XYZ file of C-alpha atoms in Angstrom:
317
model
C 18.898 -5.900 -21.928
C 19.966 -2.496 -23.692
C 20.183 -1.045 -20.240
C 22.359 -3.876 -19.033
C 24.246 -3.490 -22.336
C 24.956 0.165 -21.509
C 22.546 2.062 -23.755
C 22.198 4.949 -20.922
C 26.072 5.242 -20.976
C 26.161 5.514 -24.689
C 23.612 8.418 -24.844
C 25.299 10.333 -22.050
C 28.635 9.806 -24.007
C 27.193 11.989 -26.567
C 25.074 14.468 -24.338
C 21.613 13.139 -25.164
C 18.843 12.924 -22.637
C 18.014 9.725 -21.214
C 16.165 8.430 -18.096
C 17.665 5.050 -16.836
C 20.428 3.420 -14.914
C 23.821 3.195 -16.276
C 25.405 -0.356 -17.063
C 26.948 -0.722 -13.692
C 23.736 0.081 -11.960
C 21.404 -2.061 -14.148
C 23.613 -5.085 -12.807
C 20.696 -5.338 -9.960
C 18.706 -6.657 -12.823
C 21.570 -8.290 -15.124
C 23.027 -10.542 -12.235
C 21.137 -12.167 -9.785
C 24.486 -12.865 -8.000
C 25.200 -9.244 -7.905
C 21.815 -8.256 -6.491
C 21.949 -10.762 -3.669
C 25.334 -9.962 -2.736
C 24.479 -6.293 -2.593
C 21.324 -7.028 -0.562
C 23.502 -9.117 1.678
C 26.272 -6.307 2.091
C 23.733 -3.711 2.745
C 21.355 -5.661 4.999
C 18.332 -5.490 2.642
C 15.908 -8.128 3.642
C 15.726 -11.216 1.050
C 16.046 -14.796 1.140
C 18.967 -16.844 2.451
C 21.155 -17.799 -0.506
C 24.295 -19.273 -2.044
C 25.594 -18.795 -5.638
C 27.547 -21.401 -7.492
C 29.356 -21.326 -10.902
C 29.802 -25.190 -11.147
C 26.836 -27.616 -11.514
C 28.430 -30.326 -9.756
C 29.206 -28.060 -6.593
C 25.377 -26.969 -6.705
C 24.058 -30.351 -6.955
C 26.314 -31.597 -4.378
C 25.312 -28.930 -1.868
C 21.708 -29.860 -2.774
C 22.335 -33.699 -2.135
C 24.126 -33.047 1.219
C 21.050 -31.521 2.747
C 22.393 -27.779 2.849
C 18.665 -26.844 1.950
C 15.321 -27.301 3.191
C 12.624 -27.835 0.306
C 11.118 -26.263 -1.534
C 13.989 -24.114 -2.847
C 14.330 -21.526 -5.566
C 16.884 -21.981 -8.314
C 17.636 -18.979 -10.233
C 19.569 -18.392 -13.340
C 22.226 -15.537 -12.839
C 21.504 -13.395 -15.936
C 18.672 -12.248 -18.129
C 16.310 -15.024 -18.835
C 13.134 -13.165 -20.196
C 11.362 -13.615 -16.999
C 11.364 -17.252 -17.137
C 14.948 -18.076 -15.337
C 13.421 -18.770 -11.833
C 12.415 -22.226 -10.888
C 10.551 -23.298 -7.762
C 11.493 -26.825 -6.861
C 9.493 -29.016 -4.526
C 12.011 -31.679 -3.580
C 15.788 -32.943 -4.633
C 14.619 -34.484 -8.062
C 13.161 -31.262 -9.157
C 16.077 -28.950 -7.806
C 18.809 -31.334 -9.644
C 16.773 -31.359 -12.768
C 16.550 -27.292 -12.473
C 20.389 -27.349 -12.173
C 20.943 -29.670 -15.184
C 18.332 -27.449 -17.229
C 19.977 -24.187 -16.355
C 23.787 -24.972 -16.390
C 24.272 -28.217 -18.293
C 21.543 -28.107 -21.105
C 21.713 -24.167 -21.163
C 18.104 -23.478 -21.385
C 18.506 -19.701 -20.635
C 21.855 -19.490 -22.568
C 24.759 -17.360 -20.774
C 22.227 -16.697 -17.999
C 22.964 -20.019 -16.796
C 26.688 -19.514 -16.242
C 26.150 -19.174 -12.723
C 22.767 -19.986 -10.428
C 21.510 -18.814 -6.984
C 19.976 -21.362 -4.900
C 17.790 -19.834 -2.125
C 15.250 -20.434 0.224
C 11.537 -20.464 -0.516
C 9.538 -17.416 0.828
C 6.013 -17.705 1.954
C 3.556 -15.155 1.839
C 1.655 -12.611 -0.463
C 3.754 -11.302 -3.522
C 3.374 -7.594 -4.339
C 5.289 -5.566 -7.098
C 6.423 -2.004 -6.139
C 7.987 0.551 -8.434
C 9.363 3.975 -7.876
C 10.724 6.840 -10.041
C 14.198 8.143 -8.827
C 16.793 10.475 -10.157
C 19.280 9.225 -7.825
C 18.403 11.285 -5.037
C 14.910 11.857 -4.723
C 12.449 8.779 -4.631
C 8.842 8.703 -5.758
C 6.654 5.660 -5.268
C 4.173 4.527 -7.614
C 0.764 3.056 -6.745
C 1.307 -1.046 -5.601
C 0.267 -3.747 -8.099
C 0.236 -7.524 -7.752
C 0.975 -9.722 -10.887
C 0.018 -13.265 -11.522
C 3.263 -15.308 -12.562
C 2.047 -18.876 -12.975
C 0.435 -20.070 -16.193
C -2.715 -21.473 -14.391
C -5.189 -20.442 -11.819
C -4.375 -20.991 -8.288
C -0.868 -20.207 -8.767
C -0.429 -23.700 -10.449
C 2.037 -24.503 -13.378
C 5.306 -23.133 -14.550
C 6.251 -19.506 -14.103
C 5.581 -16.918 -17.100
C 6.752 -13.480 -18.039
C 3.157 -12.523 -16.090
C -0.093 -13.491 -16.987
C -2.054 -10.513 -15.521
C -2.143 -7.859 -12.735
C -4.140 -5.580 -10.863
C -3.506 -2.366 -9.008
C -5.465 -0.930 -6.056
C -4.095 1.239 -3.266
C -5.308 -1.363 -0.446
C -2.481 -3.848 -1.617
C 0.004 -2.248 0.639
C -1.185 -0.334 3.816
C 0.599 2.836 4.903
C 2.788 1.108 7.660
C 4.222 -1.537 5.096
C 4.560 1.067 2.449
C 6.843 3.208 4.663
C 8.733 0.183 5.909
C 9.319 -0.719 2.263
C 10.588 2.771 1.171
C 12.751 2.871 4.218
C 14.117 -0.565 4.329
C 14.216 -1.582 0.736
C 13.924 1.241 -1.704
C 15.816 4.024 0.055
C 18.602 1.471 1.344
C 19.011 0.347 -2.051
C 19.349 3.878 -3.798
C 21.718 4.748 -1.094
C 23.660 1.634 -1.150
C 24.103 1.657 -4.974
C 25.502 5.301 -4.430
C 27.861 4.388 -1.952
C 29.156 1.398 -3.991
C 29.803 3.840 -6.797
C 26.706 2.846 -9.017
C 24.417 5.745 -8.544
C 20.871 4.601 -9.727
C 18.470 6.786 -11.676
C 15.375 5.779 -13.649
C 12.645 3.156 -12.758
C 13.407 0.670 -9.892
C 11.203 -2.161 -9.540
C 11.132 -4.426 -6.049
C 9.375 -7.603 -6.293
C 8.499 -8.423 -2.859
C 7.118 -11.192 -0.682
C 5.266 -9.929 2.558
C 6.220 -12.765 4.926
C 5.622 -12.975 8.415
C 8.803 -11.539 9.154
C 8.068 -8.280 7.228
C 8.479 -7.628 3.436
C 11.532 -9.155 1.912
C 12.920 -8.535 -1.800
C 12.505 -11.466 -4.323
C 14.184 -9.838 -7.135
C 14.947 -6.317 -8.504
C 14.077 -4.962 -12.098
C 15.687 -1.851 -13.404
C 12.697 -0.997 -15.605
C 9.005 -1.127 -15.729
C 7.470 -4.647 -15.248
C 4.990 -6.254 -17.405
C 2.139 -6.913 -17.150
C 2.258 -4.433 -14.120
C 2.846 -1.383 -16.027
C -0.220 -1.702 -18.058
C -2.502 -1.218 -14.594
C 0.023 1.234 -13.031
C 0.377 3.611 -15.923
C -3.453 3.601 -16.655
C -3.712 5.109 -13.241
C -1.052 7.994 -13.796
C -2.715 11.393 -13.888
C 0.342 13.157 -14.998
C 2.621 13.656 -17.981
C 5.016 10.586 -18.241
C 7.363 12.646 -20.339
C 7.571 15.258 -17.877
C 8.531 12.762 -15.423
C 11.206 11.090 -17.778
C 12.897 14.500 -18.375
C 12.988 15.489 -14.721
C 14.627 12.247 -13.942
C 17.139 12.797 -17.128
C 17.837 16.380 -15.418
C 18.135 14.991 -11.859
C 15.549 17.223 -10.666
C 12.492 14.805 -10.002
C 9.592 16.963 -8.776
C 6.794 15.373 -6.436
C 4.155 17.844 -7.772
C 4.697 16.109 -11.347
C 3.491 12.638 -10.072
C -0.373 12.225 -9.315
C -2.440 9.329 -9.347
C -6.068 8.379 -10.144
C -8.044 6.482 -7.157
C -9.460 3.916 -9.767
C -8.774 0.299 -9.508
C -7.276 -1.577 -12.655
C -7.033 -4.704 -14.069
C -5.283 -6.490 -16.728
C -5.706 -10.153 -18.257
C -2.910 -11.503 -20.701
C -4.219 -13.357 -23.654
C -1.427 -15.888 -24.413
C -0.669 -18.447 -27.368
C -1.805 -21.920 -26.467
C 1.245 -23.972 -25.355
C 2.923 -20.889 -23.851
C 5.368 -20.911 -21.879
C 6.317 -23.779 -23.494
C 6.378 -24.312 -27.457
C 3.491 -22.349 -28.975
C 2.228 -21.531 -32.528
C 2.674 -18.066 -34.268
C 0.665 -16.603 -37.134
C -2.785 -17.140 -35.429
C -5.155 -14.238 -36.683
C -6.643 -11.815 -34.124
C -9.844 -10.412 -34.192
C -12.277 -8.027 -32.135
C -9.602 -5.598 -30.783
C -11.377 -2.497 -32.217
C -14.610 -3.740 -30.316
C -12.842 -4.528 -27.046
C -11.043 -1.102 -27.275
C -14.146 0.655 -27.799
C -15.354 -0.105 -24.215
C -14.864 2.886 -21.987
C -11.712 2.926 -19.877
C -10.527 -0.171 -21.752
C -6.869 -0.339 -23.571
C -6.012 -3.398 -25.348
C -2.318 -3.437 -25.326
C -0.291 -5.354 -28.097
C 2.854 -7.408 -27.403
C 3.669 -10.513 -29.364
C 1.866 -9.390 -32.448
C 2.636 -8.673 -36.238
C 0.981 -7.722 -39.518
C 1.015 -10.365 -42.370
C -0.887 -9.736 -45.701
C -2.670 -6.947 -43.801
C -4.007 -9.121 -41.137
C -3.083 -8.742 -37.203
C -1.563 -12.291 -36.158
C 0.212 -13.470 -32.969
C 3.721 -13.594 -32.952
C 4.779 -14.353 -29.467
C 3.794 -16.124 -26.241
C 1.922 -13.078 -24.184
C 0.032 -11.746 -27.202
C -2.475 -9.075 -25.612
C -2.780 -7.379 -22.587
C -6.442 -6.364 -21.875
C -6.568 -3.454 -19.297
C -9.485 -1.835 -17.755
């Protein structure tokens, strides 16, 4: 949200160093319609789609058989990672349109929706550092979006992730860099939105090759927990070189270790959940070698650590 609202533009206006995309470039995440139109214009592989600003028109298109099920319904704007609904049939898809556009489940993010084909394959998260010219890839990762094991249940902000090099072989990694990442950086520049900072591509490895599910314009959570624990460089130096427009490949080095993060969530999440539950044992868990317990939805009440959100801890080794 700060990037979409123009924090980088504000920093630059007063001469302060900042590593991130300006407001115009942040639309890649801030608007699903902008991102899909951009990808179509620059022939970046993604799912077939149409966008709608009227709930009635969207429902009519679904009823008239313009789509094969399952379909994916996406709120246009920012929705805290929860504005994507996979719909198995007509009933579910009509309910999704009502939820997003009429009941305003995600607020102003539901002013428009994207309805797109459901892509089958293996999902991979691929992030890069870029100064708008040079692009340096991070190690790949996979996250687990659904609340239950076996990819069952509603989507969440991410219930865990892991990172190991063999998630993407060199041939596919080269294809992703050339056809998706570099094409996006070049396309944004040619459209007048030069992109610097962190670019995250959520990918589906389909039988037709890798396709973009979504873009984020910042680190993804919980993928960052498993990726940055493998970083063998100074993150501040990388950010500084991005802000200076002088990203240096020698500054980015990685450990070969495999890493995994498990999210501990409040009971009921991603629906209604309790807050204020006491949290015990972090110090003991964090005392294990190569283990970090990242706090997310927590707070201190009367000197006791308690839960204060849906996703509470990210236990990473």
